[in-house]
Structure formats: structure tokens, C-alpha cells
Short mmCIF file of C-alpha atoms in Angstrom, two decimals:
data_model
loop_
_atom_site.label_atom_id
_atom_site.label_comp_id
_atom_site.label_asym_id
_atom_site.label_seq_id
_atom_site.Cartn_x
_atom_site.Cartn_y
_atom_site.Cartn_z
CA MET A 1 17.68 -17.82 -8.10
CA LYS A 2 15.15 -15.29 -6.87
CA ASN A 3 14.61 -12.13 -8.87
CA TYR A 4 16.00 -8.96 -7.28
CA LEU A 5 12.54 -7.38 -7.55
CA PHE A 6 11.12 -9.56 -4.78
CA LYS A 7 14.02 -8.64 -2.51
CA GLN A 8 13.32 -4.94 -3.13
CA LEU A 9 9.55 -5.33 -2.63
CA ARG A 10 10.23 -7.07 0.68
CA PHE A 11 12.77 -4.42 1.75
CA VAL A 12 10.38 -1.54 1.04
CA ARG A 13 7.48 -3.34 2.73
CA GLU A 14 9.51 -4.13 5.86
CA ASN A 15 10.41 -0.45 6.14
CA THR A 16 6.75 0.57 5.78
CA ILE A 17 5.65 -1.92 8.43
CA ASN A 18 8.44 -0.93 10.83
CA LEU A 19 7.38 2.69 10.48
CA VAL A 20 3.89 1.93 11.80
CA ALA A 21 4.48 -1.16 13.95
CA GLU A 22 3.95 0.66 17.25
CA MET A 23 1.11 2.91 16.05
CA ASN A 24 -2.37 2.68 17.53
CA ASP A 25 -5.65 3.04 15.69
CA GLU A 26 -6.37 6.48 17.10
CA ALA A 27 -3.10 7.93 15.81
CA SER A 28 -3.56 6.21 12.44
CA LEU A 29 -6.83 8.11 11.93
CA PHE A 30 -5.39 11.59 12.49
CA ILE A 31 -5.64 13.81 9.40
CA PRO A 32 -3.08 16.62 9.52
CA GLU A 33 -4.35 20.08 8.71
CA GLY A 34 -4.23 20.77 4.99
CA PHE A 35 -4.25 17.08 4.02
CA ASN A 36 -7.03 14.74 2.84
CA ASN A 37 -5.85 11.42 4.24
CA ASN A 38 -4.41 9.71 7.28
CA ILE A 39 -1.91 6.94 7.95
CA LYS A 40 -4.58 4.23 7.89
CA TRP A 41 -5.73 5.39 4.44
CA ASN A 42 -2.12 5.39 3.16
CA LEU A 43 -1.54 1.83 4.40
CA GLY A 44 -4.82 0.59 2.94
CA HIS A 45 -4.06 2.39 -0.33
CA ILE A 46 -0.61 0.77 -0.59
CA TYR A 47 -2.26 -2.63 -0.08
CA VAL A 48 -5.09 -2.07 -2.58
CA VAL A 49 -2.83 -0.71 -5.34
CA GLN A 50 -0.37 -3.57 -4.91
CA GLU A 51 -3.20 -6.15 -4.99
CA LYS A 52 -4.42 -4.62 -8.23
CA PHE A 53 -1.00 -4.37 -9.83
CA ALA A 54 0.10 -7.85 -8.75
CA PHE A 55 -3.10 -9.81 -9.30
CA TYR A 56 -5.95 -7.97 -11.01
CA PHE A 57 -4.28 -7.31 -14.37
CA ILE A 58 -3.38 -10.98 -14.80
CA LYS A 59 -6.75 -12.20 -13.58
CA GLU A 60 -5.47 -13.77 -10.35
CA ARG A 61 -7.54 -13.75 -7.17
CA MET A 62 -7.14 -10.62 -5.06
CA ILE A 63 -7.48 -10.84 -1.28
CA MET A 64 -9.44 -7.79 -0.20
CA SER A 65 -12.41 -7.07 2.00
CA ASN A 66 -15.44 -5.97 0.05
CA ASN A 67 -15.22 -2.34 1.15
CA PHE A 68 -11.47 -1.86 0.59
CA SER A 69 -12.00 -0.32 -2.84
CA GLU A 70 -14.48 2.19 -1.39
CA LEU A 71 -12.10 3.03 1.43
CA PHE A 72 -8.67 3.05 -0.16
CA THR A 73 -8.64 3.48 -3.94
CA THR A 74 -7.24 6.61 -5.55
CA GLY A 75 -9.55 9.56 -4.97
CA THR A 76 -11.13 8.24 -1.77
CA LYS A 77 -10.84 10.14 1.52
CA PRO A 78 -11.42 9.23 5.17
CA ILE A 79 -13.85 12.15 5.44
CA ASN A 80 -16.18 10.12 3.18
CA TRP A 81 -15.85 6.84 5.08
CA GLY A 82 -18.99 7.45 7.11
CA ASP A 83 -19.74 4.61 9.49
CA GLN A 84 -18.17 1.85 7.38
CA ALA A 85 -16.31 -0.83 9.28
CA LEU A 86 -12.61 -0.06 9.09
CA PRO A 87 -9.76 -2.52 9.40
CA THR A 88 -7.64 -2.03 12.48
CA ILE A 89 -4.06 -0.94 12.06
CA SER A 90 -3.06 -4.48 13.16
CA GLU A 91 -5.22 -6.03 10.44
CA LEU A 92 -3.69 -3.77 7.80
CA ILE A 93 -0.19 -4.60 8.98
CA GLN A 94 -1.00 -8.33 8.81
CA LEU A 95 -2.33 -7.96 5.26
CA LEU A 96 0.73 -6.00 4.23
CA GLU A 97 3.08 -8.57 5.81
CA ASN A 98 1.48 -11.47 3.95
CA GLN A 99 1.08 -9.69 0.61
CA ILE A 100 4.72 -9.86 -0.53
CA ASP A 101 4.90 -13.62 0.14
CA ARG A 102 1.76 -14.16 -1.95
CA ILE A 103 3.12 -11.98 -4.74
CA GLU A 104 6.41 -13.87 -4.84
CA GLN A 105 4.76 -17.30 -4.70
CA THR A 106 2.28 -16.43 -7.46
CA LEU A 107 4.48 -14.38 -9.76
CA GLU A 108 8.01 -15.72 -9.36
CA PHE A 109 7.98 -17.23 -12.86
CA ARG A 110 5.56 -14.76 -14.48
CA LEU A 111 7.48 -11.49 -14.37
CA LYS A 112 7.90 -11.22 -18.15
CA GLU A 113 4.23 -11.98 -18.76
CA VAL A 114 2.54 -9.29 -20.86
CA ILE A 115 -0.77 -8.05 -19.49
CA GLU A 116 -3.81 -8.07 -21.77
CA THR A 117 -4.38 -4.32 -21.65
CA PRO A 118 -1.43 -2.07 -20.76
CA PHE A 119 -2.07 0.26 -17.82
CA THR A 120 -1.13 3.94 -17.89
CA THR A 121 -0.50 5.55 -14.50
CA SER A 122 -1.85 8.96 -13.53
CA THR A 123 1.61 10.36 -14.29
CA GLY A 124 1.62 8.96 -17.84
CA LEU A 125 3.81 5.86 -17.52
CA THR A 126 2.48 2.86 -19.44
CA LEU A 127 3.05 -0.53 -17.82
CA SER A 128 2.81 -3.68 -19.97
CA THR A 129 4.30 -6.57 -18.01
CA VAL A 130 3.98 -8.05 -14.53
CA GLU A 131 7.56 -6.93 -13.84
CA GLU A 132 6.78 -3.34 -14.83
CA LEU A 133 3.67 -3.30 -12.64
CA LEU A 134 5.61 -4.61 -9.62
CA SER A 135 8.50 -2.22 -10.23
CA PHE A 136 6.08 0.69 -10.22
CA CYS A 137 4.80 -0.55 -6.84
CA LEU A 138 8.23 0.23 -5.38
CA TYR A 139 7.90 3.88 -6.43
CA HIS A 140 4.29 4.02 -5.30
CA GLU A 141 4.91 2.56 -1.85
CA CYS A 142 7.94 4.78 -1.27
CA MET A 143 5.84 7.87 -2.04
CA HIS A 144 3.32 6.81 0.59
CA PHE A 145 6.09 5.79 2.98
CA ALA A 146 7.36 9.37 2.86
CA THR A 147 3.83 10.67 3.48
CA ILE A 148 3.36 8.34 6.46
CA LYS A 149 6.73 9.42 7.85
CA SER A 150 5.70 13.08 7.57
CA TYR A 151 2.32 12.40 9.22
CA LYS A 152 4.06 10.61 12.09
CA ARG A 153 6.29 13.62 12.62
CA ILE A 154 3.25 15.94 12.66
CA ILE A 155 1.49 13.66 15.16
CA GLN A 156 4.57 13.62 17.41
CA ASP A 157 4.89 17.41 17.21
CA GLU A 158 1.21 17.85 18.10
CA ARG A 159 1.56 15.55 21.10
CA LYS A 160 4.67 17.41 22.22
CA ASP A 161 2.83 20.73 21.91
CA LYS A 162 -0.01 19.35 24.06
CA GLY A 163 2.45 17.90 26.59
CA ILE A 164 1.40 14.32 25.92
#
């Protein structure tokens, strides 16, 4: 029997993907006034954090372009991207779609595995097992889901104001 955690990871991810499924690259790059990031950054960040939490801490192979860490890790901002090659929104969606399958296939029987060095989040929560790392990903992705949803609303309002 599958662990409930994979069902929840899939549910959250499907909602994230559905939120941006019709978005184009131009809209995904819009940075609302007063914010540091855009929708593309949030999607890339979700992917990078989940790769790290699912695979890095247990020394499994991560699937990430070389520049993803520079583009999407905590503390990075699109304003600092310069002329780096960016993934398209379609490429990010494809990566996000495939990620949960890879996580489930790799970790289905490893959830109770203790990681070598516990990880403490920026908010002070210490994570010690694969299951704890993946559970935290639910919280993390939902935070960014809410941000993306807000950004979409701002983009729609701006377009409405401009009569587009």
C-alpha cells in the first residue's frame, strides 16, 4: 500500500501545475511592485528545494540543470539573473510533473531512513528523516503556491487596468 505522503505530494503538485498551466513565459517573468521574485522563480525554487530534500540529503542523484542553484535557491532573485539561459515555463512544468514520480519510485521504501546530518529549516524546524523532509515540502510548496496565486491575481489586475 502506498504511503499517504506520496498522495499528498502529488495532490499539491497537481494544484501548482494547474495554477500555471496556461501561463506564458512573459507573464511568468513579471515581478510585482514591492516583491523580489516572479512566478518562474517560485516554480524553479519549488523544484530545487524538493530535489534537495528528496535526493541530496540521502546522496541520490538530483536532476537539475547546472545553473538552477544560481537561479532558484533561497536568497536568489531574478534581478540578479543577468543573461543566464532560463528554462521556459513549459520546461519547468515538465520537470515539476516528473519530479513526484521520481520521488515516489526512489523513496517509497525509504521514508523512515535517517539522514546523516539533520537539516534545520530557516524557521527552526529540524528534519531528520526522509519522511520529515518530504512532509516539509508540502508546507514549502503550499507557501509558494499561495505566492504564485497572488502574483497571478496582480498580473490579471494589471492587464485589466491596461485594457488587455
